[in-house]
XYZ file of C-alpha atoms in Angstrom:
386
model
C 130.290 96.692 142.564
C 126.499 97.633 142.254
C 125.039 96.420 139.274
C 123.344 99.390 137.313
C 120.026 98.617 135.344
C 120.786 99.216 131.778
C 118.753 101.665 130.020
C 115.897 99.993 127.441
C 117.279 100.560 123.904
C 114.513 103.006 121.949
C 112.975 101.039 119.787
C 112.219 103.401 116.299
C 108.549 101.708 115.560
C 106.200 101.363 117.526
C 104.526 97.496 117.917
C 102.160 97.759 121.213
C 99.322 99.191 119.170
C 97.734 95.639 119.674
C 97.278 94.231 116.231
C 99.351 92.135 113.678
C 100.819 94.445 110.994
C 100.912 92.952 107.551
C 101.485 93.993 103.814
C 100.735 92.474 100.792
C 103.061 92.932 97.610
C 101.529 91.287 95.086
C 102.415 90.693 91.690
C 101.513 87.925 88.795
C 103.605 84.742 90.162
C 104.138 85.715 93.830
C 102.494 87.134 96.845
C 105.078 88.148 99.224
C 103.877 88.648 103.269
C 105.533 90.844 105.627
C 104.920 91.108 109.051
C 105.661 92.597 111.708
C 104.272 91.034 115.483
C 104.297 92.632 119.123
C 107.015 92.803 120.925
C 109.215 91.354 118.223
C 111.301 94.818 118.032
C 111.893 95.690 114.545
C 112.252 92.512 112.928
C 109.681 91.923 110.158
C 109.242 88.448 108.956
C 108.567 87.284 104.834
C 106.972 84.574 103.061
C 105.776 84.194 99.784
C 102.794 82.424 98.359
C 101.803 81.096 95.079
C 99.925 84.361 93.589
C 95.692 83.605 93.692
C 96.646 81.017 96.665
C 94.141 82.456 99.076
C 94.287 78.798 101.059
C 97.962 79.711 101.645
C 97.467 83.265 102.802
C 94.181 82.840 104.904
C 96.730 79.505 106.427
C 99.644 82.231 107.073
C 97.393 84.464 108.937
C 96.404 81.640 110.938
C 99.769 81.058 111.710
C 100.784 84.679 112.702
C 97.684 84.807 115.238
C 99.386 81.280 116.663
C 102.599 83.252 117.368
C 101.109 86.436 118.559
C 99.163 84.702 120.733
C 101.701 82.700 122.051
C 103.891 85.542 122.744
C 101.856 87.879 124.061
C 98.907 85.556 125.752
C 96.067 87.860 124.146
C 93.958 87.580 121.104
C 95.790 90.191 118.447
C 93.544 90.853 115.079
C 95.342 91.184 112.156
C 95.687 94.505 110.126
C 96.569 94.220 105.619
C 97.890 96.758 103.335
C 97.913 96.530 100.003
C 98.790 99.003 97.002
C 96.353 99.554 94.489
C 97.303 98.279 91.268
C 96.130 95.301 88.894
C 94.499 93.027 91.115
C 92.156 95.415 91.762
C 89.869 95.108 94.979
C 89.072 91.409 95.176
C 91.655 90.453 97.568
C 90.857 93.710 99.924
C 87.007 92.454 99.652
C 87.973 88.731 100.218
C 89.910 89.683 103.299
C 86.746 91.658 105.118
C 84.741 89.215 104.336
C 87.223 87.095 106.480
C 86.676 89.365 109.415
C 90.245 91.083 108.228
C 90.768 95.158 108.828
C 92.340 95.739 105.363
C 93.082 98.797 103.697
C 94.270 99.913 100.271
C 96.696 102.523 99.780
C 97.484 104.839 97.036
C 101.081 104.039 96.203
C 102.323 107.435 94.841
C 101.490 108.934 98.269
C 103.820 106.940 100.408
C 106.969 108.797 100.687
C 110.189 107.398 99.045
C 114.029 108.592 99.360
C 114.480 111.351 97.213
C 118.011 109.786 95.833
C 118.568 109.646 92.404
C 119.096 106.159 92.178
C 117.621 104.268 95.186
C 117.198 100.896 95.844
C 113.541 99.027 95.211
C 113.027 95.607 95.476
C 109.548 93.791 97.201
C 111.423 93.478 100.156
C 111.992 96.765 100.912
C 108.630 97.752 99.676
C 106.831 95.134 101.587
C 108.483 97.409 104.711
C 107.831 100.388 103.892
C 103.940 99.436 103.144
C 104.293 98.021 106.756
C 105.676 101.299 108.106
C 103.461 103.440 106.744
C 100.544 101.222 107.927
C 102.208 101.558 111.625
C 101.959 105.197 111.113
C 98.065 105.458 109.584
C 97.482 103.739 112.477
C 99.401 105.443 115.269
C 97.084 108.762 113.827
C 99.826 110.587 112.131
C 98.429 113.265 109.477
C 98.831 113.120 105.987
C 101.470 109.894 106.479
C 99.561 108.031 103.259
C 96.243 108.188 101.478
C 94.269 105.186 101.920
C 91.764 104.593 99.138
C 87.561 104.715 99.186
C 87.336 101.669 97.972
C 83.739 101.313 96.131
C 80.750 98.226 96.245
C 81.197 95.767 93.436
C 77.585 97.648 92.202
C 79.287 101.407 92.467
C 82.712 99.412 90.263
C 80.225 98.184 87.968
C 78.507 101.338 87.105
C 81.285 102.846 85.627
C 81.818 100.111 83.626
C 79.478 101.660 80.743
C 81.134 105.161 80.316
C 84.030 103.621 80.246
C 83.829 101.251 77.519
C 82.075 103.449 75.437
C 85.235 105.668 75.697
C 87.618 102.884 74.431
C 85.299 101.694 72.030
C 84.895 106.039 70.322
C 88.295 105.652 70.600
C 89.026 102.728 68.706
C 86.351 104.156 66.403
C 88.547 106.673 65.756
C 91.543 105.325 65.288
C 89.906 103.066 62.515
C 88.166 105.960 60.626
C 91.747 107.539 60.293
C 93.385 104.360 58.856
C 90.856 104.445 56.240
C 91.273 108.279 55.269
C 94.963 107.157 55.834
C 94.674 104.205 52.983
C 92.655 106.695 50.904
C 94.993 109.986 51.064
C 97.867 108.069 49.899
C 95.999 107.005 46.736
C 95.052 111.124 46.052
C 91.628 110.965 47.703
C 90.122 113.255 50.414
C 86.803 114.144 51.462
C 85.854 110.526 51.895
C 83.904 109.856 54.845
C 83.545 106.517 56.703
C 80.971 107.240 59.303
C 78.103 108.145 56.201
C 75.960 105.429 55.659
C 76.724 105.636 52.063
C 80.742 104.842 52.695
C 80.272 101.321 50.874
C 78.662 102.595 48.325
C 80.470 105.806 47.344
C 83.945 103.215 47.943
C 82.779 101.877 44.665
C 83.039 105.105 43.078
C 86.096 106.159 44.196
C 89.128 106.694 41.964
C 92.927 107.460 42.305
C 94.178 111.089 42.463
C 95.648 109.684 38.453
C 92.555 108.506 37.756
C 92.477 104.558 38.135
C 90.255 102.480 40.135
C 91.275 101.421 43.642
C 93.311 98.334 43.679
C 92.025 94.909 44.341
C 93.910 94.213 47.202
C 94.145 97.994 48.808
C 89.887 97.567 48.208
C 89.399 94.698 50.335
C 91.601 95.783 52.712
C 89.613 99.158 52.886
C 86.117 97.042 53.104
C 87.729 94.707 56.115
C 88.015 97.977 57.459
C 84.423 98.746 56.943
C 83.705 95.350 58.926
C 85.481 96.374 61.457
C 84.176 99.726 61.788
C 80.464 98.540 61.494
C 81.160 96.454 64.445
C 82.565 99.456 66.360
C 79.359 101.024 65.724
C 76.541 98.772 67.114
C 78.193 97.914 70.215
C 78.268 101.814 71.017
C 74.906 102.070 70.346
C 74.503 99.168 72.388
C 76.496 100.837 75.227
C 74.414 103.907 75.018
C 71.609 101.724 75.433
C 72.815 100.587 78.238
C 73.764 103.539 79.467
C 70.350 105.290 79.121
C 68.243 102.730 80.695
C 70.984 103.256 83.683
C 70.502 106.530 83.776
C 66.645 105.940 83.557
C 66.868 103.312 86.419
C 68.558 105.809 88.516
C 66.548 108.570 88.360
C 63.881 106.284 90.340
C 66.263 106.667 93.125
C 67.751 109.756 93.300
C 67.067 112.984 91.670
C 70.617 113.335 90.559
C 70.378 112.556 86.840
C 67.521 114.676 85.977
C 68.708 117.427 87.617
C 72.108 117.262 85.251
C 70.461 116.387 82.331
C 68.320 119.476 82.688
C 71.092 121.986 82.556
C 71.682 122.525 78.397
C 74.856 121.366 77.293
C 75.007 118.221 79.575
C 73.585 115.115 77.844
C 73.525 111.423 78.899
C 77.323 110.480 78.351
C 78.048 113.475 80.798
C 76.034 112.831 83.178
C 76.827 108.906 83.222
C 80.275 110.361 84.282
C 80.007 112.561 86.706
C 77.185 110.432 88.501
C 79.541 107.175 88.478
C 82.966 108.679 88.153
C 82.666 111.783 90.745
C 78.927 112.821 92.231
C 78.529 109.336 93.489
C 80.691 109.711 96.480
C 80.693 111.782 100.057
C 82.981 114.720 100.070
C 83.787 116.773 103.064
C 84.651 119.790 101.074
C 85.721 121.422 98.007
C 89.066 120.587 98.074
C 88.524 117.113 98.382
C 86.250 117.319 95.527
C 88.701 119.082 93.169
C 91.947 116.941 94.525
C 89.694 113.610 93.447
C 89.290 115.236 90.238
C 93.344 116.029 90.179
C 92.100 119.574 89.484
C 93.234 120.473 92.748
C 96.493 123.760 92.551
C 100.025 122.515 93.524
C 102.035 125.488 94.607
C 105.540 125.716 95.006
C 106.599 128.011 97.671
C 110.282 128.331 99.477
C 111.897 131.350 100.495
C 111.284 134.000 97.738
C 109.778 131.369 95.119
C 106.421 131.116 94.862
C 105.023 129.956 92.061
C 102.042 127.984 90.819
C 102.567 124.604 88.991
C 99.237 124.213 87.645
C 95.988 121.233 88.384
C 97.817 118.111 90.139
C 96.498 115.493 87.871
C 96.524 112.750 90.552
C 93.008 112.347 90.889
C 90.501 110.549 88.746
C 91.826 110.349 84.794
C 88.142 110.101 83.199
C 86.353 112.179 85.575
C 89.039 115.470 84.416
C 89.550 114.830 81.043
C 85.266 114.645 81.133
C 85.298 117.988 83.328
C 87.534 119.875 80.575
C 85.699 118.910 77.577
C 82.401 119.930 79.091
C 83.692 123.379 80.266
C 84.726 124.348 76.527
C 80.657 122.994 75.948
C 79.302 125.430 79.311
C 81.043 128.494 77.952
C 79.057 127.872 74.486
C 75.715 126.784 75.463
C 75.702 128.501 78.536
C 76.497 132.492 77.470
C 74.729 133.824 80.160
C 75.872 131.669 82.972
C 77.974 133.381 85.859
C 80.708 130.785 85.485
C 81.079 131.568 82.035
C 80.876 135.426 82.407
C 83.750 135.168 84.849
C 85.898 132.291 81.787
C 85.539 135.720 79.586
C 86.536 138.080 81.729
C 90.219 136.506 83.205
C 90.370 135.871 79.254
C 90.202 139.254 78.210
C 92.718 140.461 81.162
C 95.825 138.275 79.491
C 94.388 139.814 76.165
C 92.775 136.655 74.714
C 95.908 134.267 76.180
C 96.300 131.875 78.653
C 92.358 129.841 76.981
C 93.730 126.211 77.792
C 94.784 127.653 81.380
C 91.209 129.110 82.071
C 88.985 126.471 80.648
C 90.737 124.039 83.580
C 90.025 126.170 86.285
C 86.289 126.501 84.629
C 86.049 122.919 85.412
C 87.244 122.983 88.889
C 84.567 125.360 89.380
C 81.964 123.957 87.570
C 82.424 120.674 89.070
C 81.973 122.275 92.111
C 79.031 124.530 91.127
C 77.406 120.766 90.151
C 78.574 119.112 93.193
C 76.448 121.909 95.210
C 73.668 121.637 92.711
C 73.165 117.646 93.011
C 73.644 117.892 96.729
C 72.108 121.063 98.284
C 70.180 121.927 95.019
C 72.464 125.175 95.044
C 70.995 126.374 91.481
C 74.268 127.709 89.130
C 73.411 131.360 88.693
C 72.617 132.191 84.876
C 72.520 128.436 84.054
C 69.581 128.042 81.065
C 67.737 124.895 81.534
C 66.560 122.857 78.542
C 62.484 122.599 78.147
C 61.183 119.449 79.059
């Protein structure tokens, strides 16, 4: 009887794409490493390292071009994912500094089973990371989104705007503590930001007419310490912050050009320059989806519907983006932008504000995007004198 040749069993990934496939899931205590070599079919091996052990990893990549190579008789380079998360972009950096192709992946764009309860564990993570890797790889569109992943100097920058937002935050929460304290004794109207707040503390009295207590006092004046504090170091942030901005403007004409459009001041313009205007965009859309003010429309069959800005893009850079577009529309009257904010207003009959004042700030982010880059000048913008 003839012997047949037996058909080669389809294998569902694809491994000859010459490289070592890798992912990292990383977490406080562990590191675990799965991998996937050529010609090893679907079988992807683990091992876990001490977490910060970069002896161990660098020592397990060694040891997966030993087996590659020994298999396959041919150099293979080896190819990391990683998901973006707390460790930041030290390890990604560490790793091309080691001559490693390493990439960083947005973790909310890799897609999942749609199951209402569905296995996770960093097994099955590690995989899928390693999948989706195969996939960037093989060219397929839209299979992930791997992350621009910025110079320590460009991570650095944003550093200041930052800080001075949790720090006006914290501000704030303090100041309401104290009006807190103060309300529940029958007094309003005090103010804790005057520069008179210790001394008109020492004239306050009780909504019945006593003096504060002793103990509710000190409290209140620890307060004050506190709050104080909170104070200098902003002003030392914006400090900070202006000599940046002054240091920049040496460089590139960004900065001025912002600062001279009324109703954008320094803390403004630190954001957009090191939260948005810093980077390369292709196009509009990529601009907007960065900011998460990108639309997400639902359409199938007979629905169609809009389900508003995305809100997967840059936190800081949106929030910043909406509360300068309710500034634009009062210090810029005149401005096209804002002409066309009133006018979709007064369609819905005065509705729909919080709605409009978002898409304002896709389009003025985009108005300024053109401005910085092509020096596209926003028509009916007023300019502050010099």
């Amino acid at each position: 009887m003839p012997v047949t040749r037996q058909p080669e069993k389809p294998t569902a990934i694809r491994t000859h794409l010459g490289a070592i496939f890798v992912s990292l899931e990383l977490s406080r205590s562990k590191w675990l490493i799965t991998s996937l070599l050529p010609g090893g079919g679907e079988k992807m091996s683990k091992h876990m390292v001490t977490a910060g052990d970069v002896a161990d990893l660098l020592a397990r990549f060694a040891e997966l071009k030993r087996r590659a190579e020994a298999r396959s008789g041919t150099y293979l380079p080896i190819i990391v994912i990683q998901e973006a998360g707390l460790d930041g972009f030290w390890i990604h950096r560490l790793l091309e500094a080691e001559g490693i192709e390493s990439y960083v992946v947005d973790p909310a764009s890799i897609a999942t089973s749609r199951r209402r309860r569905r296995a996770k564990t960093d097994k099955i993570d590690g995989e899928a990371l390693v999948r989706a890797l195969l996939a960037y790889k093989r060219g397929e569109p839209r299979v992930c989104a791997m992350l621009w992943v910025p110079t320590p100097k460009e991570e650095d920058r944003r550093r200041i705007a930052r800080e001075r937002k949790a720090l006006t935050n914290e501000r704030t929460r303090h100041i309401n503590r104290l009006k807190g304290l103060l309300f529940a004794q029958g007094i309003s109207g005090y103010e804790p930001l005057r520069r008179d707040r210790r001394e008109r503390l020492e004239e306050l009295k009780t909504g019945d007419g006593r003096p504060l207590p002793v103990h509710l006092k000190r409290q209140i004046g620890r307060e004050l310490d506190r709050l104080e504090l909170l104070i200098d170091q902003i002003k030392a942030v914006e400090a900070e912050r202006d000599a940046m901005l002054a240091a920049e403007q040496a460089v590139s004409p960004a900065p001025a050009m912002l600062l001279a459009l009324k109703g954008i001041g320094p803390e403004f313009t630190a954001v957009l320059c090191s939260e948005g205007l810093s980077r390369h965009y292709d196009n509009r859309r990529q601009l907007a989806a960065y900011a998460g003010l990108a639309a997400t429309p639902w359409k199938s069959g007979a629905i169609d519907h809009e389900q508003g800005v995305s809100k997967s893009g840059n936190p800081k850079l949106r929030t910043t983006l909406v509360q300068m577009a309710w500034l634009w529309v009062r210090h810029q009257p005149r401005s096209a932008l804002t002409l066309w904010f009133k006018e979709r207003v007064k369609q819905n009959d005065g509705r729909l504000k919080k709605t409009m004042i978002v898409a304002l700030a896709r389009k003025l982010l985009v108005a300024l995007w053109k401005y910085v880059n092509v020096g596209v000048v926003i028509e009916g913008a007023i300019m502050t004198v010099a």
